[in-house]
Amino acid sequence: MRAVIERRADSLDAALAALGAALSARGYAPLDVRKSFRESRAQYKRVEGILEFYAPALAAAFNSRRQEVDDDDAPPPSTLAAAGFPALETLVWPSVAPRDADAAQKIVEGMRPAVTRLRGLAATIVPTDAQIIELARLEMARVSTLGIAGFDAPRTHEAMAECADALEGIRSLFAEIGHRWSEHARGRRAVDSTFARAEQYLRAHPDFDSFDRLTFIAEYAAPAAKALDDIRVAIATTPIRMPRGWRSDAPSVYSPGAFDPHAYANTSAPSPTAAIVALGERLFNEPRLSGNGTRSCASCHVPSNAFADGIAKAVNVRGAGTVFRNTPTLINAGLQPAQFADERAVTLEDQVIEVLLSPAEMGGSVEHAADTLAHDDSYRRDFGSAFGAAPPTAVTPLRVRQALAAYVRSLVAMHSRFDEAVQGNERALTAQERRGFSIFMGKAGCGTCHFAPLFSGNTPPLYLSSDVEVIGTPASPLRPAIPDADSGRARIDHLPAHLRAFKTPSLRNVALTAPYMHHGAFATLDQVIKFYDAGGARGAGARVANQTLSADSLHLTAEERAAIVAFLGSLTDTAGTGAHKHY
């Protein structure tokens, strides 16, 4: 491990020195700058897996695109600005202007001390078998989600080459340390060969727009992930337990049952037994949870309508006016690290408090609901049985929250035709849907915010954080240059950068949950895609200085938009959620 890190540090340092020289040369040549930039980032990618695992804050110094880093040594997320290579890319690609050369040079100079820290890291690491396997599987997940979407290469579009460099780095690491598993030579060869095949496929298909993402995931990334997991099982190493939504014993993020909804639960949440979930379902359909006894959760989150309601905004609980925002689906809500469009609640348990207390939504409180139900003998028995408590005192506000949250977490549906395809049955998608997936992850850039395979803002590979985005959603699609007045996340944290910022929602079951956006302004998916295609609010001429969506047109054809819509339809799955039930 030390030898690998030291060699990578030397190569990265030399590449950065060459980039700095190219930038500072009198009458610098843009071609030389781009060549040096490519080589520098290639050297970083070859050590990325090690750095992201052992020193995520140091990795952010080299390659941060507004991602928060869960690390004690990380800088405070006060700016969330691009740093390292992403910041450089905006200055030197496609060519560096004279006014940007000095700024680019300063970024390069600022990265050189990080290389020294990288060398220092080498002396501190004593890797275990579990750590080596874990960093490899995390890097494969990073490649097969963020990497193939071009998350780190939005301007160069050289994502395939950079993904190949990342896998080459893992292969070279295994070549150095593979002897420690000498009794499992066959498994080691399987890891090397599957990673090599994946790397070769990436290098053989470098064009970003035409790259077949489904083929790569199903035929190359999945076998490599399985080979890694086979080694883990063979050497009987215990998976590393760390905070994350992706299960530690699931080979790939695309594997069946890969995500653990309980990972997002409140720390005091009990294990979701069948009795607690059943109680939660009963509560979900109980009108007495509302202040006036007229509305249940299911009144707006209609099970037969994919747990949405099919209208722009629900009627106020008092019967006059509407609620503040559109009703989202609750299917897979348990796989989100933050709730509400403005992310004002962290857990589903917190969300219950907010919804019951809202004068527009339920007009009551969790305390009022618990007090009301405590006078019902059948509820006292159900709460007592589910929580192992004495019936007379079993109904409490906390248990109301816990039961409702447990039920919503049970509404996980990850068995769509898309899931079937990435798990090996590629014929589950039509040719149009397959192409739509590649456009979604490629030319359209959707996969750089709606991260696969959850297709929400939940960020790979740990799936524990969700950022907000500003696209300048209009009040009406007929007037795209006039943004909606809802202040979004800024209403909660009062940050100017978060004015009109909203959570990136999951696109699973999106074909069933029209109308769209936080206020239900768009009636069809094609309208939504056209808005993105035109560059959001700024593309339409609005002054939205903090827009995080590029204002440039995507230049999507009508056929390409139709392919994306077809792909989104392949994400439909309500099985096991009770969506067939009518109450």
Coordinates of C-alpha atoms in Angstrom, one line a residue:
M1 CA 0.0 0.0 0.0
R2 CA 2.8 2.4 0.9
A3 CA 4.6 1.7 -2.3
V4 CA 1.5 2.2 -4.4
I5 CA 0.7 5.5 -2.7
E6 CA 4.3 6.8 -2.9
R7 CA 4.4 6.0 -6.7
R8 CA 1.1 7.6 -7.3
A9 CA 2.1 10.7 -5.3
D10 CA 5.3 11.0 -7.4
S11 CA 3.4 10.7 -10.6
L12 CA 0.7 13.1 -9.6
D13 CA 3.3 15.6 -8.4
A14 CA 5.2 15.4 -11.7
A15 CA 1.9 15.8 -13.7
L16 CA 0.9 18.9 -11.7
A17 CA 4.4 20.4 -12.1
A18 CA 4.0 19.9 -15.9
L19 CA 0.6 21.5 -15.8
G20 CA 1.9 24.5 -13.8
A21 CA 4.7 24.9 -16.3
A22 CA 2.3 24.7 -19.2
L23 CA 0.2 27.4 -17.7
S24 CA 3.1 29.7 -16.9
A25 CA 4.9 29.3 -20.2
R26 CA 5.2 32.5 -22.2
G27 CA 2.7 32.3 -25.0
Y28 CA 1.4 29.1 -23.5
A29 CA -0.2 26.6 -25.9
P30 CA -3.8 25.6 -25.1
L31 CA -3.2 22.1 -26.4
D32 CA -0.3 21.6 -24.0
V33 CA -2.4 22.9 -21.1
R34 CA -5.2 20.4 -22.0
K35 CA -2.8 17.5 -22.3
S36 CA -1.2 18.3 -19.0
F37 CA -4.6 18.7 -17.3
R38 CA -5.7 15.3 -18.7
E39 CA -2.5 13.6 -17.4
S40 CA -2.8 15.2 -14.0
R41 CA -6.4 14.1 -13.5
A42 CA -5.6 10.6 -14.8
Q43 CA -2.9 10.3 -12.1
Y44 CA -5.4 11.5 -9.4
K45 CA -8.0 9.0 -10.6
R46 CA -5.5 6.1 -10.2
V47 CA -5.2 6.9 -6.5
E48 CA -8.8 8.1 -6.0
G49 CA -10.1 4.8 -4.4
I50 CA -7.4 4.9 -1.7
L51 CA -7.8 8.6 -1.0
E52 CA -11.6 8.6 -0.8
F53 CA -11.5 5.7 1.7
Y54 CA -8.7 6.7 4.0
A55 CA -8.7 10.5 3.7
P56 CA -11.9 11.9 2.1
A57 CA -11.1 15.5 3.1
L58 CA -7.8 15.2 1.3
A59 CA -9.6 13.7 -1.7
A60 CA -11.9 16.8 -1.6
A61 CA -8.8 19.0 -1.9
F62 CA -8.1 17.4 -5.2
N63 CA -11.5 16.8 -6.5
S64 CA -14.5 18.4 -4.9
R65 CA -17.7 19.3 -6.8
R66 CA -19.8 20.8 -4.0
Q67 CA -20.0 17.4 -2.2
E68 CA -20.0 17.6 1.6
V69 CA -17.4 15.4 3.2
D70 CA -18.2 13.3 6.2
D71 CA -14.8 13.6 7.8
D72 CA -13.6 15.3 11.0
D73 CA -10.7 17.0 9.2
A74 CA -12.9 18.3 6.4
P75 CA -13.3 22.1 6.0
P76 CA -16.7 23.5 7.0
P77 CA -19.2 23.4 4.2
S78 CA -19.5 27.1 4.1
T79 CA -19.1 27.6 0.4
L80 CA -19.5 24.2 -1.1
A81 CA -17.5 25.6 -4.1
A82 CA -15.6 23.4 -6.5
A83 CA -12.0 22.8 -5.6
G84 CA -9.0 21.2 -7.3
F85 CA -9.6 19.6 -10.6
P86 CA -13.3 20.6 -11.1
A87 CA -12.3 24.2 -10.4
L88 CA -9.4 23.9 -12.9
E89 CA -11.7 22.3 -15.5
T90 CA -13.9 25.4 -15.6
L91 CA -10.8 27.6 -16.3
V92 CA -8.8 25.5 -18.8
W93 CA -11.4 23.7 -20.8
P94 CA -11.8 24.0 -23.7
S95 CA -9.0 26.5 -23.6
V96 CA -7.6 28.8 -21.0
A97 CA -8.1 32.5 -21.5
P98 CA -5.2 34.9 -20.5
R99 CA -7.3 36.3 -17.6
D100 CA -7.8 32.8 -16.3
A101 CA -4.2 31.5 -16.5
D102 CA -3.1 33.1 -13.2
A103 CA -6.2 31.7 -11.4
A104 CA -5.5 28.3 -12.8
Q105 CA -1.9 28.5 -11.8
K106 CA -2.9 29.3 -8.2
I107 CA -5.2 26.3 -8.1
V108 CA -2.3 24.1 -9.2
E109 CA 0.0 25.6 -6.7
G110 CA -2.6 25.0 -4.0
M111 CA -2.8 21.3 -4.9
R112 CA 0.9 20.7 -4.6
P113 CA 0.9 20.7 -0.7
A114 CA -1.9 18.2 -0.9
V115 CA 0.5 15.8 -2.7
T116 CA 2.8 16.1 0.3
R117 CA -0.1 15.2 2.6
L118 CA -0.7 12.2 0.3
R119 CA 2.9 11.0 0.8
G120 CA 2.5 11.4 4.5
L121 CA -0.7 9.3 4.4
A122 CA 1.4 6.4 3.1
A123 CA 3.3 6.0 6.3
T124 CA 0.1 5.9 8.4
I125 CA -1.9 3.2 6.7
V126 CA -1.8 -0.4 7.8
P127 CA -4.6 -1.9 5.6
T128 CA -6.7 -4.8 6.6
D129 CA -8.2 -7.3 4.1
A130 CA -11.7 -5.8 4.8
Q131 CA -10.4 -2.3 4.1
I132 CA -8.8 -3.2 0.8
I133 CA -12.0 -5.0 -0.5
E134 CA -14.2 -2.1 0.8
L135 CA -12.2 0.7 -0.9
A136 CA -12.3 -1.3 -4.2
R137 CA -16.0 -1.9 -4.1
L138 CA -16.7 1.7 -3.2
E139 CA -14.6 2.8 -6.2
M140 CA -16.4 0.4 -8.5
A141 CA -19.7 1.9 -7.2
R142 CA -18.3 5.4 -7.8
V143 CA -17.3 4.5 -11.4
S144 CA -20.6 2.9 -12.2
T145 CA -22.8 5.8 -10.9
L146 CA -21.0 9.1 -10.8
G147 CA -18.2 8.2 -13.2
I148 CA -20.2 7.0 -16.2
A149 CA -22.6 10.0 -15.7
G150 CA -19.6 12.4 -16.2
F151 CA -20.0 13.9 -12.7
D152 CA -16.3 14.8 -12.6
A153 CA -15.9 15.7 -16.2
P154 CA -18.8 17.9 -17.2
R155 CA -16.7 19.9 -19.7
T156 CA -14.1 17.5 -21.0
H157 CA -16.6 14.6 -21.5
E158 CA -13.6 12.3 -21.0
A159 CA -15.4 10.4 -18.3
M160 CA -14.9 7.0 -19.8
A161 CA -11.1 7.4 -19.8
E162 CA -11.1 8.7 -16.3
C163 CA -13.3 5.7 -15.1
A164 CA -10.8 3.4 -16.8
D165 CA -7.9 5.2 -14.9
A166 CA -9.8 4.7 -11.6
L167 CA -10.2 0.9 -12.3
E168 CA -6.5 0.7 -13.3
G169 CA -5.6 2.2 -9.9
I170 CA -7.5 -0.6 -8.2
R171 CA -6.0 -3.3 -10.3
S172 CA -2.5 -2.0 -9.6
L173 CA -3.2 -2.0 -5.9
F174 CA -4.4 -5.6 -6.0
A175 CA -1.3 -6.6 -8.0
E176 CA 0.8 -5.3 -5.1
I177 CA -1.1 -6.8 -2.2
G178 CA -2.8 -9.8 -3.8
H179 CA -0.2 -12.2 -2.4
R180 CA -1.8 -11.9 1.0
W181 CA -4.6 -14.1 -0.4
S182 CA -2.3 -16.7 -2.0
E183 CA -4.6 -19.5 -1.0
H184 CA -7.4 -17.9 -3.1
A185 CA -5.5 -17.6 -6.4
R186 CA -8.6 -18.3 -8.5
G187 CA -10.6 -15.5 -6.7
R188 CA -7.7 -13.1 -7.2
R189 CA -7.5 -13.9 -10.9
A190 CA -11.3 -13.3 -11.2
V191 CA -10.9 -9.9 -9.6
D192 CA -8.1 -8.9 -11.9
S193 CA -9.7 -10.3 -15.0
T194 CA -13.2 -8.7 -14.4
F195 CA -11.7 -5.3 -13.5
A196 CA -9.4 -5.6 -16.6
R197 CA -12.4 -6.3 -18.8
A198 CA -14.3 -3.3 -17.4
E199 CA -11.3 -1.1 -17.9
Q200 CA -10.8 -2.3 -21.4
Y201 CA -14.5 -1.7 -22.3
L202 CA -14.2 1.8 -21.1
R203 CA -11.1 2.5 -23.1
A204 CA -12.6 0.9 -26.2
H205 CA -15.7 3.1 -26.0
P206 CA -14.4 6.5 -25.1
D207 CA -17.3 8.6 -26.6
F208 CA -19.3 10.0 -23.8
D209 CA -22.6 10.5 -25.7
S210 CA -22.7 7.1 -27.3
F211 CA -21.4 5.0 -24.4
D212 CA -23.8 2.1 -23.6
R213 CA -24.3 2.5 -19.8
L214 CA -26.5 -0.6 -19.5
T215 CA -24.0 -2.9 -21.2
F216 CA -21.2 -1.6 -18.9
I217 CA -23.2 -2.0 -15.7
A218 CA -24.7 -5.4 -16.5
E219 CA -21.9 -7.1 -18.3
Y220 CA -18.7 -5.5 -16.8
A221 CA -19.3 -3.6 -13.5
A222 CA -21.6 -6.3 -12.0
P223 CA -19.2 -9.2 -12.6
A224 CA -16.3 -7.2 -11.1
A225 CA -18.4 -6.4 -8.1
K226 CA -19.3 -10.0 -7.7
A227 CA -15.7 -11.1 -8.0
L228 CA -14.8 -8.7 -5.1
D229 CA -17.6 -10.0 -3.0
D230 CA -16.6 -13.6 -3.7
I231 CA -13.1 -12.8 -2.3
R232 CA -14.7 -11.2 0.7
V233 CA -16.7 -14.3 1.4
A234 CA -13.8 -16.7 0.6
I235 CA -11.4 -15.1 3.1
A236 CA -14.3 -14.8 5.7
T237 CA -13.6 -11.2 6.4
T238 CA -16.4 -9.3 8.1
P239 CA -17.8 -6.4 6.0
I240 CA -16.8 -3.0 7.4
R241 CA -19.7 -1.5 9.3
M242 CA -19.8 2.2 8.5
P243 CA -22.7 4.7 8.2
R244 CA -24.2 4.3 4.7
G245 CA -27.4 3.5 2.9
W246 CA -25.8 0.8 0.7
R247 CA -25.6 -2.5 2.5
S248 CA -22.1 -3.7 3.3
D249 CA -22.9 -7.2 2.1
A250 CA -24.5 -6.2 -1.2
P251 CA -21.9 -6.7 -4.0
S252 CA -23.1 -3.7 -6.1
V253 CA -25.4 -0.7 -5.6
Y254 CA -27.4 -2.3 -8.4
S255 CA -27.8 -5.7 -6.6
P256 CA -31.2 -6.8 -5.3
G257 CA -31.9 -5.5 -1.8
A258 CA -28.8 -3.2 -2.0
F259 CA -30.2 -0.5 0.2
D260 CA -31.1 -0.4 3.9
P261 CA -34.0 1.9 4.7
H262 CA -33.3 1.5 8.4
A263 CA -30.0 3.3 7.8
Y264 CA -31.9 6.5 7.5
A265 CA -34.0 6.0 10.7
N266 CA -33.8 8.0 13.9
T267 CA -31.2 6.5 16.2
S268 CA -34.0 5.6 18.7
A269 CA -36.1 3.8 16.1
P270 CA -37.0 0.2 17.1
S271 CA -36.5 -2.7 14.7
P272 CA -39.3 -2.6 12.1
T273 CA -41.2 -5.7 13.2
A274 CA -44.3 -6.8 11.2
A275 CA -46.5 -5.7 14.1
I276 CA -45.0 -2.2 14.2
V277 CA -45.3 -1.8 10.4
A278 CA -48.9 -3.1 10.5
L279 CA -49.7 -0.6 13.2
G280 CA -48.1 2.1 11.1
E281 CA -50.3 1.2 8.2
R282 CA -53.4 1.5 10.3
L283 CA -52.3 4.9 11.6
F284 CA -51.5 6.0 8.0
N285 CA -55.2 5.5 7.2
E286 CA -56.6 7.0 10.5
P287 CA -58.5 10.3 10.0
R288 CA -58.2 10.9 13.8
L289 CA -54.6 11.9 13.3
S290 CA -55.8 15.2 11.9
G291 CA -57.0 18.0 14.1
N292 CA -60.6 17.9 12.8
G293 CA -60.7 14.2 12.3
T294 CA -61.4 14.5 8.5
R295 CA -58.0 13.6 6.9
S296 CA -55.6 10.7 7.1
C297 CA -52.1 10.5 5.6
A298 CA -53.7 8.4 2.8
S299 CA -56.0 11.2 1.9
C300 CA -53.2 12.9 0.1
H301 CA -50.6 10.1 -0.2
V302 CA -53.1 7.8 -2.0
P303 CA -51.9 4.2 -2.1
S304 CA -53.7 3.5 -5.4
N305 CA -52.0 6.6 -6.9
A306 CA -48.4 5.5 -6.1
F307 CA -48.8 7.3 -2.7
A308 CA -49.2 10.7 -4.5
D309 CA -52.5 12.5 -5.3
G310 CA -52.3 13.5 -9.0
I311 CA -53.0 17.2 -8.5
A312 CA -50.8 20.2 -8.3
K313 CA -51.5 21.0 -4.6
A314 CA -53.8 19.2 -2.2
V315 CA -56.8 21.0 -0.7
N316 CA -56.2 22.5 2.7
V317 CA -57.4 20.3 5.6
R318 CA -59.9 23.1 6.4
G319 CA -61.4 22.7 2.9
A320 CA -60.4 26.1 1.7
G321 CA -57.3 26.9 -0.3
T322 CA -54.4 24.5 -0.8
V323 CA -51.3 23.3 0.9
F324 CA -48.0 24.9 0.3
R325 CA -46.4 22.4 -2.1
N326 CA -47.1 19.4 -4.3
T327 CA -47.6 16.0 -2.7
P328 CA -44.7 13.7 -3.4
T329 CA -44.8 9.9 -3.6
L330 CA -43.9 8.0 -0.4
I331 CA -42.5 5.0 -2.3
N332 CA -38.8 4.8 -1.5
A333 CA -39.1 7.9 0.8
G334 CA -37.4 5.6 3.4
L335 CA -34.3 5.7 1.2
Q336 CA -33.8 9.4 1.5
P337 CA -31.4 11.1 4.0
A338 CA -33.7 14.2 4.2
Q339 CA -37.4 14.8 3.9
F340 CA -39.6 17.6 2.4
A341 CA -38.7 19.6 -0.7
D342 CA -36.7 22.0 1.4
E343 CA -35.0 19.2 3.5
R344 CA -36.2 20.7 6.8
A345 CA -36.6 17.2 8.4
V346 CA -33.8 14.7 8.6
T347 CA -35.8 11.5 9.4
L348 CA -39.3 10.3 8.8
E349 CA -39.9 10.4 12.5
D350 CA -39.2 14.2 12.3
Q351 CA -41.4 14.5 9.3
V352 CA -44.4 13.1 11.2
I353 CA -44.2 15.9 13.7
E354 CA -44.1 18.6 10.9
V355 CA -47.0 17.1 8.9
L356 CA -49.3 16.6 11.9
L357 CA -48.5 20.1 13.2
S358 CA -49.0 21.9 9.8
P359 CA -52.2 24.0 9.9
A360 CA -52.7 23.3 6.1
E361 CA -51.9 19.6 6.0
M362 CA -53.3 17.9 9.1
G363 CA -54.0 20.7 11.5
G364 CA -53.2 18.9 14.7
S365 CA -50.2 17.6 16.5
V366 CA -48.6 14.3 17.4
E367 CA -49.5 14.8 21.0
H368 CA -53.2 15.4 20.1
A369 CA -53.2 12.3 17.9
A370 CA -51.7 10.1 20.7
D371 CA -54.1 11.5 23.3
T372 CA -57.1 10.8 21.0
L373 CA -56.0 7.2 20.1
A374 CA -55.2 6.4 23.8
H375 CA -58.9 6.4 24.4
D376 CA -59.4 3.6 21.9
D377 CA -59.2 0.1 23.3
S378 CA -58.2 -1.5 20.0
Y379 CA -55.3 1.0 19.6
R380 CA -54.1 0.5 23.1
R381 CA -54.0 -3.3 22.4
D382 CA -52.2 -2.8 19.1
F383 CA -49.6 -0.4 20.5
G384 CA -49.1 -2.7 23.5
S385 CA -48.6 -5.7 21.3
A386 CA -46.3 -4.0 18.8
F387 CA -44.1 -2.3 21.3
G388 CA -44.2 -4.8 24.1
A389 CA -45.7 -2.2 26.5
A390 CA -48.6 -2.3 29.0
P391 CA -51.8 -1.3 27.0
P392 CA -53.0 1.4 29.4
T393 CA -49.8 3.5 28.7
A394 CA -48.8 2.0 25.3
V395 CA -50.0 4.9 23.1
T396 CA -47.4 7.7 23.2
P397 CA -46.4 10.5 20.8
L398 CA -43.0 8.9 20.2
R399 CA -44.6 5.5 19.3
V400 CA -47.0 7.2 16.9
R401 CA -44.1 8.7 15.1
Q402 CA -42.1 5.4 15.2
A403 CA -44.9 3.3 13.8
L404 CA -45.8 5.7 11.0
A405 CA -42.1 6.0 10.1
A406 CA -41.7 2.2 10.1
Y407 CA -44.6 1.8 7.7
V408 CA -43.3 4.4 5.3
R409 CA -39.9 2.7 5.4
S410 CA -41.6 -0.5 4.3
L411 CA -42.7 1.1 1.1
V412 CA -39.5 0.2 -0.7
A413 CA -39.9 -0.8 -4.4
M414 CA -36.7 -1.5 -6.3
H415 CA -37.7 -4.2 -8.7
S416 CA -38.6 -2.3 -11.8
R417 CA -37.8 -3.4 -15.3
F418 CA -34.7 -1.2 -15.1
D419 CA -33.5 -3.1 -12.1
E420 CA -34.1 -6.4 -13.9
A421 CA -32.1 -5.1 -16.8
V422 CA -29.0 -4.0 -14.8
Q423 CA -29.1 -7.2 -12.9
G424 CA -28.6 -9.2 -16.1
N425 CA -31.8 -9.5 -18.1
E426 CA -31.0 -6.6 -20.5
R427 CA -34.0 -7.6 -22.6
A428 CA -36.3 -6.2 -19.9
L429 CA -35.7 -2.8 -21.5
T430 CA -36.8 -1.8 -25.0
A431 CA -34.2 -0.4 -27.4
Q432 CA -35.7 3.1 -26.8
E433 CA -35.6 2.7 -23.0
R434 CA -32.0 1.5 -23.2
R435 CA -31.0 4.5 -25.3
G436 CA -32.9 6.8 -23.0
F437 CA -30.9 5.5 -20.0
S438 CA -27.7 6.3 -21.8
I439 CA -28.9 9.8 -22.8
F440 CA -30.2 10.4 -19.2
M441 CA -26.7 9.5 -17.8
G442 CA -24.8 11.1 -20.7
K443 CA -25.8 13.9 -23.0
A444 CA -28.7 15.1 -20.9
G445 CA -26.6 15.2 -17.7
C446 CA -29.6 14.1 -15.6
G447 CA -27.5 11.5 -13.8
T448 CA -25.2 14.1 -12.3
C449 CA -28.0 15.2 -9.9
H450 CA -30.5 12.2 -10.0
F451 CA -27.9 9.6 -9.0
A452 CA -28.3 6.0 -10.0
P453 CA -29.7 3.7 -9.0
L454 CA -32.0 5.6 -6.6
F455 CA -32.3 8.4 -9.2
S456 CA -32.5 10.9 -6.4
G457 CA -30.1 13.4 -4.9
N458 CA -28.8 10.8 -2.5
T459 CA -25.1 10.8 -3.3
P460 CA -23.1 7.7 -4.2
P461 CA -21.3 5.7 -3.0
L462 CA -22.3 5.9 0.6
Y463 CA -25.8 7.4 -0.1
L464 CA -26.0 9.4 3.1
S465 CA -26.3 13.0 2.0
S466 CA -28.5 14.9 -0.3
D467 CA -27.7 18.3 -1.8
V468 CA -30.2 20.9 -3.0
E469 CA -30.3 22.4 -6.5
V470 CA -31.4 25.7 -8.0
I471 CA -33.0 25.3 -11.4
G472 CA -35.3 28.4 -11.3
T473 CA -38.5 26.4 -11.7
P474 CA -41.1 28.8 -13.2
A475 CA -44.4 29.6 -11.7
S476 CA -45.9 28.5 -15.0
P477 CA -44.4 26.6 -18.0
L478 CA -46.0 29.2 -20.2
R479 CA -43.7 31.9 -18.7
P480 CA -40.4 30.1 -18.1
A481 CA -38.4 33.3 -17.4
I482 CA -40.5 34.1 -14.3
P483 CA -39.3 31.8 -11.4
D484 CA -41.8 30.6 -8.8
A485 CA -41.8 32.7 -5.6
D486 CA -41.2 29.8 -3.2
S487 CA -37.8 30.5 -1.6
G488 CA -37.2 26.8 -1.0
R489 CA -34.3 25.8 1.3
A490 CA -33.5 29.5 2.0
R491 CA -36.8 29.6 3.9
I492 CA -35.1 27.2 6.4
D493 CA -31.4 28.2 6.5
H494 CA -31.6 31.7 5.2
L495 CA -28.6 31.3 2.9
P496 CA -28.6 33.4 -0.2
A497 CA -27.1 30.5 -2.2
H498 CA -30.1 28.4 -1.3
L499 CA -32.8 30.8 -2.6
R500 CA -35.2 28.7 -4.7
A501 CA -33.1 25.6 -3.9
F502 CA -35.0 22.3 -3.6
K503 CA -34.2 18.7 -2.9
T504 CA -33.5 16.6 -5.9
P505 CA -36.5 14.1 -5.8
S506 CA -36.4 10.5 -6.7
L507 CA -37.5 9.7 -10.2
R508 CA -38.7 6.2 -9.4
N509 CA -42.3 5.8 -10.3
V510 CA -42.2 9.3 -11.8
A511 CA -44.4 8.2 -14.7
L512 CA -47.2 7.7 -12.1
T513 CA -46.8 10.9 -10.2
A514 CA -47.7 13.9 -12.4
P515 CA -47.9 16.8 -12.1
Y516 CA -44.2 17.7 -11.4
M517 CA -42.0 20.0 -9.5
H518 CA -42.5 21.3 -5.9
H519 CA -45.6 23.2 -7.0
G520 CA -47.0 20.8 -9.6
A521 CA -46.5 23.3 -12.5
F522 CA -45.5 20.8 -15.2
A523 CA -48.2 18.4 -16.4
T524 CA -46.0 16.1 -18.4
L525 CA -42.4 14.7 -18.3
D526 CA -41.8 16.1 -21.8
Q527 CA -42.5 19.6 -20.4
V528 CA -40.0 19.0 -17.6
I529 CA -37.3 17.8 -20.0
K530 CA -37.8 20.7 -22.3
F531 CA -37.3 23.1 -19.4
Y532 CA -34.0 21.4 -18.5
D533 CA -33.0 21.2 -22.2
A534 CA -33.4 25.0 -22.5
G535 CA -31.1 25.7 -19.5
G536 CA -33.7 26.2 -16.8
A537 CA -34.7 29.7 -15.7
R538 CA -31.4 31.4 -16.8
G539 CA -31.7 29.7 -20.2
A540 CA -35.1 31.3 -20.6
G541 CA -33.7 34.7 -19.7
A542 CA -34.4 34.9 -16.0
R543 CA -32.0 36.5 -13.6
V544 CA -31.2 33.6 -11.2
A545 CA -27.6 34.2 -10.3
N546 CA -27.3 31.2 -8.0
Q547 CA -28.7 28.7 -10.5
T548 CA -26.8 25.4 -10.2
L549 CA -28.2 24.0 -13.5
S550 CA -26.2 25.0 -16.5
A551 CA -27.9 27.7 -18.6
D552 CA -26.6 26.1 -21.8
S553 CA -29.0 24.2 -24.0
L554 CA -28.6 20.4 -24.1
H555 CA -29.7 20.4 -27.7
L556 CA -31.8 17.3 -27.3
T557 CA -33.9 16.2 -30.2
A558 CA -37.5 15.2 -29.9
E559 CA -36.5 11.6 -30.3
E560 CA -34.0 11.9 -27.5
R561 CA -36.5 13.5 -25.2
A562 CA -39.0 10.7 -26.0
A563 CA -36.3 8.1 -25.2
I564 CA -35.6 9.7 -21.8
V565 CA -39.4 9.6 -21.0
A566 CA -39.5 6.0 -22.1
F567 CA -36.6 5.2 -19.8
L568 CA -38.2 6.9 -16.9
G569 CA -41.2 4.7 -17.5
S570 CA -39.0 1.7 -16.9
L571 CA -38.5 2.9 -13.3
T572 CA -42.1 2.1 -12.4
D573 CA -42.6 -0.4 -9.5
T574 CA -45.2 -0.3 -6.8
A575 CA -45.1 -4.0 -6.0
G576 CA -45.1 -4.8 -2.3
T577 CA -46.2 -1.3 -1.3
G578 CA -49.9 -1.9 -1.0
A579 CA -50.5 0.5 -3.9
H580 CA -53.3 -1.9 -5.0
K581 CA -55.2 -1.4 -1.8
H582 CA -58.2 0.8 -1.5
Y583 CA -59.2 2.2 1.9

